[in-house]
Coordinates of N, CA and C in Angstrom, one line a residue:
M1 N 99.8 102.3 73.2 CA 100.7 101.7 74.1 C 99.7 101.5 75.3
K2 N 100.4 99.7 75.9 CA 99.3 99.4 76.9 C 100.7 100.3 77.8
L3 N 99.6 100.4 79.0 CA 100.7 101.7 80.5 C 100.0 100.3 81.5
A4 N 100.9 100.3 82.4 CA 100.3 100.5 84.1 C 101.2 101.2 85.2
I5 N 100.6 101.7 86.4 CA 101.2 102.8 87.7 C 100.8 101.4 89.1
M6 N 101.9 102.2 89.5 CA 102.3 101.4 90.2 C 102.8 101.5 91.0
Q7 N 102.8 102.1 92.7 CA 103.7 101.9 93.8 C 105.4 101.1 93.6
P8 N 106.2 101.7 94.6 CA 107.4 100.9 94.3 C 106.7 99.8 95.1
Y9 N 107.5 98.4 95.4 CA 107.8 97.3 96.3 C 108.5 96.6 96.1
I10 N 109.6 97.3 97.4 CA 110.5 95.6 97.4 C 110.3 94.5 96.9
F11 N 110.6 93.7 96.9 CA 110.8 92.3 96.2 C 109.2 91.3 96.4
P12 N 109.1 92.7 95.5 CA 107.2 92.0 95.4 C 106.7 90.5 94.8
Y13 N 105.4 90.9 94.7 CA 104.9 89.0 94.6 C 104.7 88.6 92.6
I14 N 105.1 87.6 92.5 CA 104.6 87.1 90.7 C 104.4 88.9 90.2
G15 N 102.4 88.7 91.2 CA 101.8 89.4 89.9 C 101.9 91.0 89.4
Y16 N 103.4 91.5 90.3 CA 103.8 93.2 90.2 C 104.6 92.7 88.5
F17 N 104.9 91.2 88.9 CA 106.4 91.3 87.5 C 104.9 91.1 86.5
Q18 N 104.2 90.1 86.3 CA 102.5 90.0 85.8 C 102.7 91.1 85.1
L19 N 102.2 92.0 85.7 CA 101.5 93.6 85.3 C 102.8 94.6 84.8
I20 N 103.9 94.3 85.1 CA 105.3 95.0 83.9 C 105.4 94.4 82.8
N21 N 105.3 93.0 82.6 CA 106.2 92.1 81.5 C 104.0 92.5 80.6
A22 N 103.2 92.8 81.7 CA 101.6 93.1 80.2 C 102.0 94.4 79.7
V23 N 102.9 95.0 79.5 CA 102.3 96.4 79.7 C 103.8 96.8 78.4
D24 N 103.6 97.7 77.6 CA 105.0 98.4 77.1 C 106.0 99.3 78.3
K25 N 105.0 100.2 78.7 CA 105.9 101.3 80.1 C 105.3 101.1 81.2
F26 N 106.6 100.6 82.0 CA 105.6 101.2 83.9 C 106.0 102.4 83.8
V27 N 105.1 103.0 84.6 CA 105.6 103.8 86.2 C 105.3 103.7 87.1
I28 N 106.5 103.8 88.0 CA 107.6 103.0 89.7 C 106.4 104.7 90.1
Y29 N 105.4 104.8 91.3 CA 104.8 105.6 90.8 C 104.6 106.5 92.5
D30 N 106.4 106.8 92.6 CA 106.3 106.9 94.2 C 107.2 108.5 94.4
D31 N 105.7 109.5 93.4 CA 105.6 111.2 94.3 C 104.0 111.1 94.4
V32 N 104.2 110.0 95.6 CA 102.7 109.7 96.8 C 102.3 110.0 97.6
N33 N 102.0 109.4 97.8 CA 102.4 109.7 99.9 C 102.8 108.0 100.3
F34 N 103.8 108.4 101.1 CA 104.7 106.9 101.9 C 103.0 106.6 102.8
I35 N 103.0 104.9 102.8 CA 101.8 103.8 103.8 C 102.2 103.2 104.2
N36 N 102.4 103.1 106.0 CA 103.0 102.3 107.1 C 102.3 101.6 106.7
R37 N 102.7 100.5 106.9 CA 102.1 99.0 107.0 C 101.5 98.1 105.5
G38 N 102.3 99.1 104.6 CA 102.2 98.8 103.0 C 103.2 97.9 102.8
W39 N 103.3 96.8 101.7 CA 103.6 97.2 101.1 C 104.9 97.2 100.4
I40 N 105.3 99.0 100.2 CA 106.5 99.7 100.3 C 107.9 98.9 100.3
N41 N 108.3 98.8 101.6 CA 109.5 98.3 102.7 C 109.6 97.3 103.2
R42 N 108.3 95.9 102.5 CA 108.4 95.3 103.7 C 106.6 93.9 103.1
N43 N 107.6 92.4 102.8 CA 106.9 91.1 101.5 C 107.3 90.1 102.6
R44 N 107.0 89.0 102.5 CA 106.9 87.5 103.0 C 107.5 86.9 101.6
I45 N 108.7 85.8 103.2 CA 109.5 84.5 102.9 C 108.8 83.7 102.8
L46 N 110.0 82.6 103.4 CA 109.4 81.1 104.0 C 110.5 80.9 104.6
V47 N 110.0 80.7 105.8 CA 110.8 80.4 107.2 C 109.9 79.1 108.2
N48 N 111.0 78.7 108.2 CA 110.3 77.1 108.2 C 109.5 77.0 108.0
G49 N 109.0 77.3 106.5 CA 107.9 75.7 106.4 C 106.2 77.2 106.6
K50 N 106.2 78.1 107.0 CA 105.7 79.4 106.9 C 105.7 80.5 106.8
D51 N 105.0 81.2 106.1 CA 105.2 83.2 105.8 C 105.4 83.8 106.6
S52 N 106.8 84.2 106.2 CA 106.9 84.6 107.8 C 107.5 86.5 106.7
L53 N 106.5 87.6 108.1 CA 106.6 89.0 107.2 C 108.7 89.6 107.3
F54 N 109.2 90.1 106.0 CA 110.3 90.7 106.6 C 110.5 92.5 106.5
T55 N 110.8 93.1 106.6 CA 110.8 94.8 106.3 C 111.7 95.2 106.6
I56 N 111.8 96.5 105.5 CA 113.0 96.7 104.9 C 113.4 98.2 106.2
P57 N 114.2 98.4 106.9 CA 114.0 100.0 107.8 C 114.5 100.8 107.2
L58 N 113.6 101.3 107.2 CA 113.6 103.5 107.1 C 114.0 104.3 107.7
K59 N 114.3 105.6 107.0 CA 115.1 107.0 108.7 C 113.6 107.5 108.1
D60 N 112.6 108.5 109.7 CA 112.2 108.8 109.5 C 110.7 108.8 108.3
A61 N 110.3 107.5 108.3 CA 109.1 107.5 107.8 C 108.1 107.5 108.0
S62 N 107.0 108.4 107.4 CA 106.1 108.8 107.8 C 105.0 109.0 106.7
Q63 N 103.6 108.7 106.6 CA 103.0 109.0 105.4 C 103.1 110.4 105.3
N64 N 103.8 111.3 105.9 CA 103.0 113.5 105.1 C 104.1 113.7 104.5
K65 N 105.3 111.7 104.4 CA 106.4 112.2 103.3 C 105.9 111.7 101.9
L66 N 106.0 111.7 101.0 CA 105.9 111.4 99.8 C 107.6 109.8 99.7
I67 N 107.5 109.5 98.7 CA 108.4 107.7 99.0 C 109.1 107.8 98.3
N68 N 109.4 108.7 97.5 CA 111.2 109.2 97.1 C 111.4 110.5 98.2
E69 N 111.1 110.6 99.1 CA 111.7 111.7 100.6 C 112.8 110.7 101.4
I70 N 112.2 109.5 101.7 CA 112.3 108.6 102.7 C 113.3 107.7 102.1
D71 N 114.8 107.4 103.2 CA 115.9 107.2 102.5 C 115.4 105.7 103.3
I72 N 116.4 104.2 102.8 CA 116.6 103.4 103.6 C 117.6 103.6 104.5
N73 N 117.6 102.9 105.7 CA 118.3 103.2 106.7 C 118.6 101.2 107.5
W74 N 119.1 100.8 106.3 CA 119.8 99.4 106.3 C 121.7 99.6 107.1
D75 N 121.7 98.7 107.2 CA 123.2 98.5 107.6 C 123.6 97.5 107.9
A76 N 125.5 97.2 107.8 CA 126.0 95.5 108.1 C 125.2 95.0 108.8
A77 N 124.6 95.1 109.7 CA 124.4 94.7 110.7 C 123.2 93.7 109.9
W78 N 122.4 95.0 109.7 CA 121.0 94.0 109.6 C 121.1 93.9 107.7
K79 N 121.6 93.8 107.5 CA 122.0 93.4 105.9 C 122.7 91.6 105.7
N80 N 123.1 91.3 107.5 CA 123.7 90.8 107.1 C 123.5 89.6 108.1
K81 N 122.2 89.2 108.7 CA 121.0 89.9 109.7 C 119.9 88.8 108.5
F82 N 119.6 89.8 107.3 CA 119.0 89.5 106.2 C 119.3 87.7 105.6
L83 N 120.1 87.9 105.5 CA 120.6 87.0 104.6 C 121.1 85.8 105.5
K84 N 121.5 86.0 106.5 CA 121.7 84.6 107.7 C 120.1 84.5 107.2
T85 N 118.9 84.9 107.3 CA 118.1 84.2 107.2 C 117.7 83.5 106.2
I86 N 118.1 84.6 104.7 CA 117.3 84.0 103.5 C 117.9 82.6 103.6
E87 N 119.8 82.4 104.2 CA 121.1 81.2 103.7 C 119.7 80.2 104.7
Q88 N 119.7 80.2 105.9 CA 118.9 79.5 106.5 C 117.8 78.9 106.0
S89 N 116.3 79.0 105.6 CA 115.9 79.4 105.0 C 115.8 78.7 103.4
Y90 N 117.3 79.0 102.6 CA 116.6 79.0 101.3 C 117.9 77.6 100.6
K91 N 118.9 77.7 101.7 CA 120.3 77.3 100.7 C 120.2 75.9 100.8
K92 N 118.8 75.1 100.7 CA 118.6 73.8 99.9 C 117.8 74.3 98.8
A93 N 117.3 74.7 98.1 CA 116.8 75.7 96.9 C 116.7 75.4 95.9
P94 N 116.5 74.9 94.3 CA 117.4 74.8 93.9 C 117.8 75.8 92.7
F95 N 117.5 77.1 93.0 CA 118.2 77.5 92.3 C 118.5 78.7 93.8
Y96 N 119.7 78.9 94.3 CA 119.7 79.5 95.8 C 120.5 80.8 95.7
K97 N 121.6 79.8 94.0 CA 122.8 80.6 93.7 C 122.2 81.9 93.1
E98 N 122.1 81.7 91.8 CA 120.9 82.6 91.4 C 119.7 83.7 92.5
G99 N 119.0 83.2 93.3 CA 117.8 84.3 93.3 C 118.9 84.5 94.6
L100 N 120.1 84.3 95.2 CA 121.1 85.3 96.0 C 122.0 86.2 95.3
E101 N 122.6 86.2 94.1 CA 122.4 86.9 93.2 C 121.6 88.5 93.9
I102 N 120.8 88.2 92.9 CA 119.7 89.4 92.2 C 120.1 89.5 94.1
I103 N 119.2 89.2 95.1 CA 119.3 89.8 96.7 C 120.4 91.2 96.8
E104 N 121.6 90.0 96.5 CA 123.0 91.1 97.4 C 123.4 92.0 96.6
K105 N 123.0 92.2 94.4 CA 122.6 93.5 93.6 C 121.8 94.5 94.2
T106 N 121.1 94.0 95.6 CA 120.2 94.5 96.0 C 120.8 95.6 96.6
L107 N 120.9 94.9 98.1 CA 121.6 94.8 99.1 C 122.8 96.1 98.7
N108 N 123.5 95.4 97.9 CA 124.8 96.8 97.5 C 125.1 98.3 97.0
I109 N 123.8 98.8 96.6 CA 123.5 99.7 96.7 C 124.3 100.4 97.0
E110 N 124.4 102.0 95.7 CA 125.2 102.7 97.4 C 124.5 103.9 97.7
D111 N 123.4 103.8 96.6 CA 122.4 105.2 96.5 C 120.9 104.0 97.9
L112 N 120.2 105.5 98.0 CA 120.1 105.1 99.8 C 117.9 105.2 100.1
N113 N 117.9 105.6 98.8 CA 115.8 106.6 98.2 C 115.8 105.8 98.2
T114 N 114.4 105.6 99.0 CA 113.5 104.1 98.5 C 113.1 104.2 97.2
S115 N 113.6 105.0 96.9 CA 112.0 104.7 95.2 C 113.6 104.4 94.6
N116 N 114.6 105.1 94.3 CA 115.9 104.2 94.0 C 116.9 102.6 94.5
V117 N 116.7 102.0 95.3 CA 116.5 101.3 96.0 C 115.3 99.5 95.1
I118 N 114.3 100.6 95.1 CA 113.0 99.5 95.0 C 113.3 99.6 92.7
F119 N 113.7 100.5 92.7 CA 114.5 100.8 91.0 C 114.7 100.4 91.0
N120 N 115.9 100.1 91.5 CA 117.5 99.2 90.8 C 116.8 97.4 91.3
N121 N 115.5 97.7 91.9 CA 115.7 95.4 92.3 C 114.6 95.5 91.3
L122 N 114.0 96.2 91.3 CA 112.8 95.4 89.8 C 113.6 95.9 88.2
K123 N 114.0 96.7 88.4 CA 115.4 96.3 86.4 C 116.1 95.1 87.0
V124 N 116.5 94.8 88.4 CA 117.3 94.3 88.5 C 117.1 92.5 87.9
I125 N 115.9 92.4 88.4 CA 114.9 91.4 88.2 C 114.1 91.1 86.9
C126 N 114.1 92.1 86.8 CA 113.3 91.7 85.0 C 114.8 92.1 83.6
E127 N 115.7 92.2 84.4 CA 116.4 92.0 83.2 C 116.9 90.6 83.5
Y128 N 117.1 89.6 84.7 CA 117.5 88.4 85.0 C 115.8 88.5 83.4
L129 N 115.2 88.7 84.4 CA 114.1 87.4 83.4 C 113.6 87.9 81.7
D130 N 114.4 89.1 81.3 CA 114.4 89.1 80.5 C 112.8 90.0 80.3
I131 N 113.0 90.5 80.7 CA 111.3 91.4 80.6 C 111.6 93.4 80.2
T132 N 111.5 93.3 79.0 CA 112.0 94.7 78.3 C 111.3 95.7 78.6
T133 N 110.4 95.1 79.2 CA 108.9 97.1 79.0 C 110.8 97.8 80.2
E134 N 109.7 99.5 80.0 CA 110.1 100.6 80.3 C 110.4 100.5 82.1
L135 N 110.8 100.7 82.7 CA 110.6 101.4 83.9 C 110.8 103.1 83.8
I136 N 110.0 103.5 84.7 CA 110.4 105.3 84.7 C 109.4 106.0 86.3
P137 N 110.5 105.9 87.6 CA 109.5 106.8 88.0 C 108.6 107.8 87.7
S138 N 107.4 108.1 88.5 CA 106.5 108.9 87.9 C 107.5 110.5 88.6
S139 N 108.2 110.9 89.2 CA 108.5 111.7 90.6 C 109.5 112.3 89.1
A140 N 110.2 111.5 88.1 CA 110.6 111.7 87.3 C 110.5 113.0 85.6
I141 N 109.0 112.6 85.2 CA 108.8 113.3 83.8 C 107.6 114.0 84.7
Y142 N 106.2 113.9 84.8 CA 105.3 114.1 85.2 C 105.0 115.4 85.1
Q143 N 105.1 115.7 87.1 CA 104.6 116.6 87.5 C 103.5 117.4 87.4
N144 N 102.7 116.2 87.5 CA 100.8 116.7 87.9 C 100.5 116.6 89.8
T145 N 101.7 116.8 90.8 CA 100.9 116.4 92.4 C 99.7 116.7 92.7
D146 N 99.8 118.5 91.3 CA 98.2 118.6 91.7 C 97.1 117.9 92.1
L147 N 96.8 117.0 90.8 CA 95.9 116.0 90.0 C 95.9 114.8 91.6
K148 N 94.3 114.3 91.4 CA 94.6 113.5 92.7 C 93.9 112.2 91.8
A149 N 94.4 111.0 92.5 CA 93.3 109.9 91.5 C 93.4 109.8 90.9
Q150 N 91.7 109.0 90.8 CA 91.7 108.8 88.8 C 92.2 109.4 87.8
E151 N 92.2 110.9 88.3 CA 92.3 112.5 87.0 C 93.7 111.6 86.9
R152 N 94.9 112.0 88.1 CA 96.4 111.3 87.8 C 96.9 111.2 87.0
I153 N 96.1 109.2 87.4 CA 95.3 108.3 86.3 C 96.4 108.4 84.9
L154 N 95.2 109.5 84.3 CA 94.8 110.0 83.3 C 95.2 110.6 83.3
D155 N 96.1 111.6 83.2 CA 96.7 112.2 82.9 C 98.4 111.8 82.4
I156 N 98.5 111.7 83.2 CA 100.4 110.3 82.8 C 99.8 108.8 81.7
C157 N 99.0 108.7 81.7 CA 98.6 107.9 80.0 C 98.2 108.8 78.9
L158 N 97.7 109.9 79.1 CA 97.2 110.8 78.5 C 98.8 111.6 77.6
Q159 N 99.7 111.4 78.7 CA 101.3 112.9 78.2 C 101.8 111.9 78.0
E160 N 101.5 110.2 78.2 CA 102.7 109.4 77.6 C 101.7 109.0 76.4
K161 N 100.5 109.0 76.0 CA 99.8 108.8 74.6 C 99.6 107.2 74.6
A162 N 99.6 106.5 76.3 CA 98.9 105.0 75.6 C 97.2 105.0 75.1
N163 N 97.7 104.2 74.5 CA 95.9 103.8 74.8 C 95.3 102.4 75.1
H164 N 95.8 101.9 76.1 CA 95.8 101.1 77.0 C 96.5 101.5 78.0
Y165 N 95.5 101.4 79.2 CA 95.6 101.3 81.1 C 95.9 100.2 81.7
I166 N 96.2 99.1 82.4 CA 96.0 98.2 82.4 C 97.0 98.3 84.7
N167 N 95.4 97.6 85.0 CA 95.3 98.4 86.1 C 95.7 96.8 87.9
P168 N 96.3 96.8 88.7 CA 95.3 95.4 89.7 C 93.9 94.7 89.7
I169 N 93.9 94.0 90.0 CA 92.2 94.2 89.4 C 91.9 94.6 91.5
G170 N 92.7 95.4 91.6 CA 92.6 95.7 93.6 C 91.8 97.2 93.0
G171 N 92.4 97.9 92.0 CA 91.8 98.9 91.6 C 89.7 98.5 90.7
L172 N 89.4 98.0 90.7 CA 88.1 97.9 89.4 C 86.9 98.2 90.6
E173 N 87.0 98.1 91.9 CA 85.5 100.1 92.6 C 86.8 101.5 91.9
L174 N 87.9 102.0 91.9 CA 88.1 102.4 91.6 C 87.9 103.5 90.6
Y175 N 88.3 102.8 89.0 CA 88.2 103.4 87.8 C 87.0 103.0 87.6
D176 N 86.8 104.4 86.3 CA 85.5 104.4 85.3 C 85.3 103.8 84.2
K177 N 85.6 102.4 84.1 CA 85.6 102.4 82.2 C 85.8 103.0 81.6
S178 N 84.1 103.4 81.6 CA 83.1 103.8 80.6 C 84.0 105.9 80.5
Y179 N 84.7 105.9 81.9 CA 84.9 107.5 81.9 C 87.2 107.1 80.9
F180 N 87.0 106.3 81.3 CA 88.7 106.3 80.7 C 87.8 105.9 78.8
E181 N 87.1 105.4 78.8 CA 87.0 105.2 77.1 C 86.6 106.4 77.0
S182 N 86.3 107.2 77.3 CA 85.8 108.5 77.5 C 86.7 109.2 76.6
K183 N 87.6 109.3 77.3 CA 89.2 109.8 76.6 C 90.5 108.5 75.6
D184 N 89.3 108.3 75.3 CA 90.1 106.8 74.3 C 91.3 106.8 75.0
L185 N 91.1 105.4 75.4 CA 91.8 104.7 76.7 C 91.5 103.8 77.7
K186 N 91.5 102.7 76.8 CA 91.2 101.2 77.0 C 91.5 101.3 79.3
L187 N 90.2 100.1 79.9 CA 90.4 100.1 81.2 C 90.6 98.6 80.9
N188 N 92.1 98.1 81.7 CA 91.8 96.6 82.1 C 92.1 96.4 82.9
F189 N 92.0 94.5 84.4 CA 92.4 94.4 84.7 C 93.4 93.2 85.0
I190 N 94.4 93.3 85.7 CA 94.7 92.3 85.0 C 94.2 91.4 87.1
K191 N 93.9 90.3 86.6 CA 93.9 89.2 87.5 C 94.8 88.0 87.6
A192 N 95.9 87.7 88.7 CA 96.9 86.1 88.8 C 95.9 85.4 88.1
K193 N 96.1 84.0 87.4 CA 95.8 82.7 87.9 C 97.1 82.2 89.7
P194 N 96.1 81.3 89.8 CA 97.0 80.5 90.6 C 97.8 80.4 90.6
I195 N 99.2 79.9 90.9 CA 100.6 80.1 90.9 C 101.1 78.8 92.1
F196 N 101.0 77.7 91.2 CA 102.4 76.3 92.5 C 103.6 76.1 91.5
Y197 N 104.0 75.7 93.1 CA 105.5 75.0 92.9 C 105.7 74.8 93.8
P198 N 107.1 73.5 93.5 CA 107.7 73.2 94.9 C 108.2 73.9 96.0
Q199 N 108.2 74.2 97.1 CA 108.9 73.9 97.8 C 109.2 73.0 99.5
F200 N 110.4 72.9 98.7 CA 110.2 71.2 99.8 C 109.5 71.1 99.3
K201 N 109.0 70.3 101.1 CA 108.2 69.3 101.1 C 107.1 70.2 101.8
N202 N 107.6 70.9 102.0 CA 106.3 72.0 103.0 C 104.4 72.1 101.8
E203 N 104.1 72.6 102.9 CA 102.9 72.8 102.1 C 102.7 73.9 101.9
F204 N 102.6 74.3 100.4 CA 102.2 75.9 99.7 C 101.8 76.5 99.9
V205 N 102.8 77.6 99.8 CA 102.7 78.6 100.3 C 102.4 80.3 99.8
P206 N 101.2 80.2 98.7 CA 100.4 81.2 97.8 C 101.1 82.1 98.6
W207 N 101.9 83.2 97.0 CA 102.1 84.6 96.3 C 102.8 84.9 97.6
L208 N 104.4 84.5 97.6 CA 105.4 85.1 98.0 C 106.0 86.3 98.0
S209 N 106.8 87.1 98.6 CA 108.2 87.0 97.9 C 108.2 86.8 96.2
M210 N 109.0 88.4 95.7 CA 109.5 87.0 94.3 C 111.0 86.6 94.6
I211 N 111.1 86.9 96.3 CA 113.0 85.5 96.6 C 112.3 84.4 96.2
D212 N 110.6 84.5 96.8 CA 111.2 82.7 96.8 C 110.4 81.7 96.5
V213 N 109.4 82.7 94.8 CA 109.4 82.8 93.4 C 111.1 82.4 92.4
L214 N 112.3 82.9 92.5 CA 113.0 83.5 92.5 C 114.4 82.0 92.5
M215 N 113.6 81.6 93.8 CA 114.6 80.2 95.1 C 114.3 79.0 94.4
F216 N 113.0 78.5 94.1 CA 112.2 77.5 94.3 C 112.2 76.5 92.3
N217 N 112.4 77.6 91.1 CA 111.9 78.3 89.9 C 112.8 78.4 89.0
S218 N 113.4 78.0 88.0 CA 114.1 78.4 86.6 C 113.4 79.7 86.4
K219 N 114.5 80.2 85.4 CA 114.2 81.5 84.4 C 113.2 81.5 84.3
E220 N 113.2 80.2 82.9 CA 112.2 79.8 81.9 C 110.3 79.7 83.0
T221 N 111.3 78.2 84.0 CA 109.7 78.5 84.4 C 108.9 79.9 85.0
I222 N 110.0 80.4 86.1 CA 109.0 81.6 86.0 C 108.5 82.9 84.4
Q223 N 109.9 82.5 83.8 CA 108.5 83.5 82.9 C 107.7 82.5 81.9
G224 N 107.4 82.0 82.2 CA 106.2 80.5 81.7 C 105.1 81.9 83.4
F225 N 104.6 81.7 84.2 CA 104.5 82.2 85.3 C 104.5 83.4 84.8
L226 N 104.6 84.7 84.5 CA 104.4 85.7 83.7 C 103.1 86.1 82.9
N227 N 103.2 84.8 82.6 CA 101.4 84.4 81.2 C 100.4 84.0 82.3
E228 N 100.6 84.3 83.4 CA 99.9 83.2 83.8 C 98.7 84.7 84.2
Y229 N 97.7 84.5 83.6 CA 96.6 85.9 84.3 C 95.3 86.3 83.4
E230 N 95.0 86.9 83.8 CA 93.8 87.2 82.8 C 93.2 88.8 82.9
L231 N 93.0 89.7 81.9 CA 92.1 90.2 81.7 C 90.8 90.4 81.6
V232 N 90.0 91.3 82.5 CA 89.3 91.8 82.5 C 88.4 92.9 83.1

């Protein structure tokens, strides 16, 4: 069984969904400390032909809190402003209607817990793309917050009886393949290949939020993008 573990990110870039699609079960690592100015509640979209950062407002966010202990602090005014930005930026995009529907499903969730909102966001996008990987928050089952770093990852893999763990390429220097093998676990790192698509007539800006990918590409095209990676 192939397993991946990753912190929850709102509307992440397509590489995040390549990782989800590459495994049988995807653990949303939500009972670890929040990271200020990270990608948990932020990402980039295309505005006037250039990348622009958006940030989902949070309530009393702190690196001393776990991700699943923090609530989102959006209100009607913030939502309307964000949707207006999306409209101005993408209204003429070929798949604006489909992309907007996914955004609205995320914004309309009643539960304001950051982890739950992101779980719902990932689930909605996966369902749209026919990704059948099981998603599970780490806070829901493993009870191993006493462990740290590689040992905690290994413990989750062992609890799930996984035999293959796939990690983002950024962890290449953090995890020891031989140590994983000593636990009967194969370890690979996923490396996304360059992906290009038309963004109106602008010079292409890569690796934006999944919002951008959804606006400019059909479901079938995005499903093809999901396989544009290599395992190292």
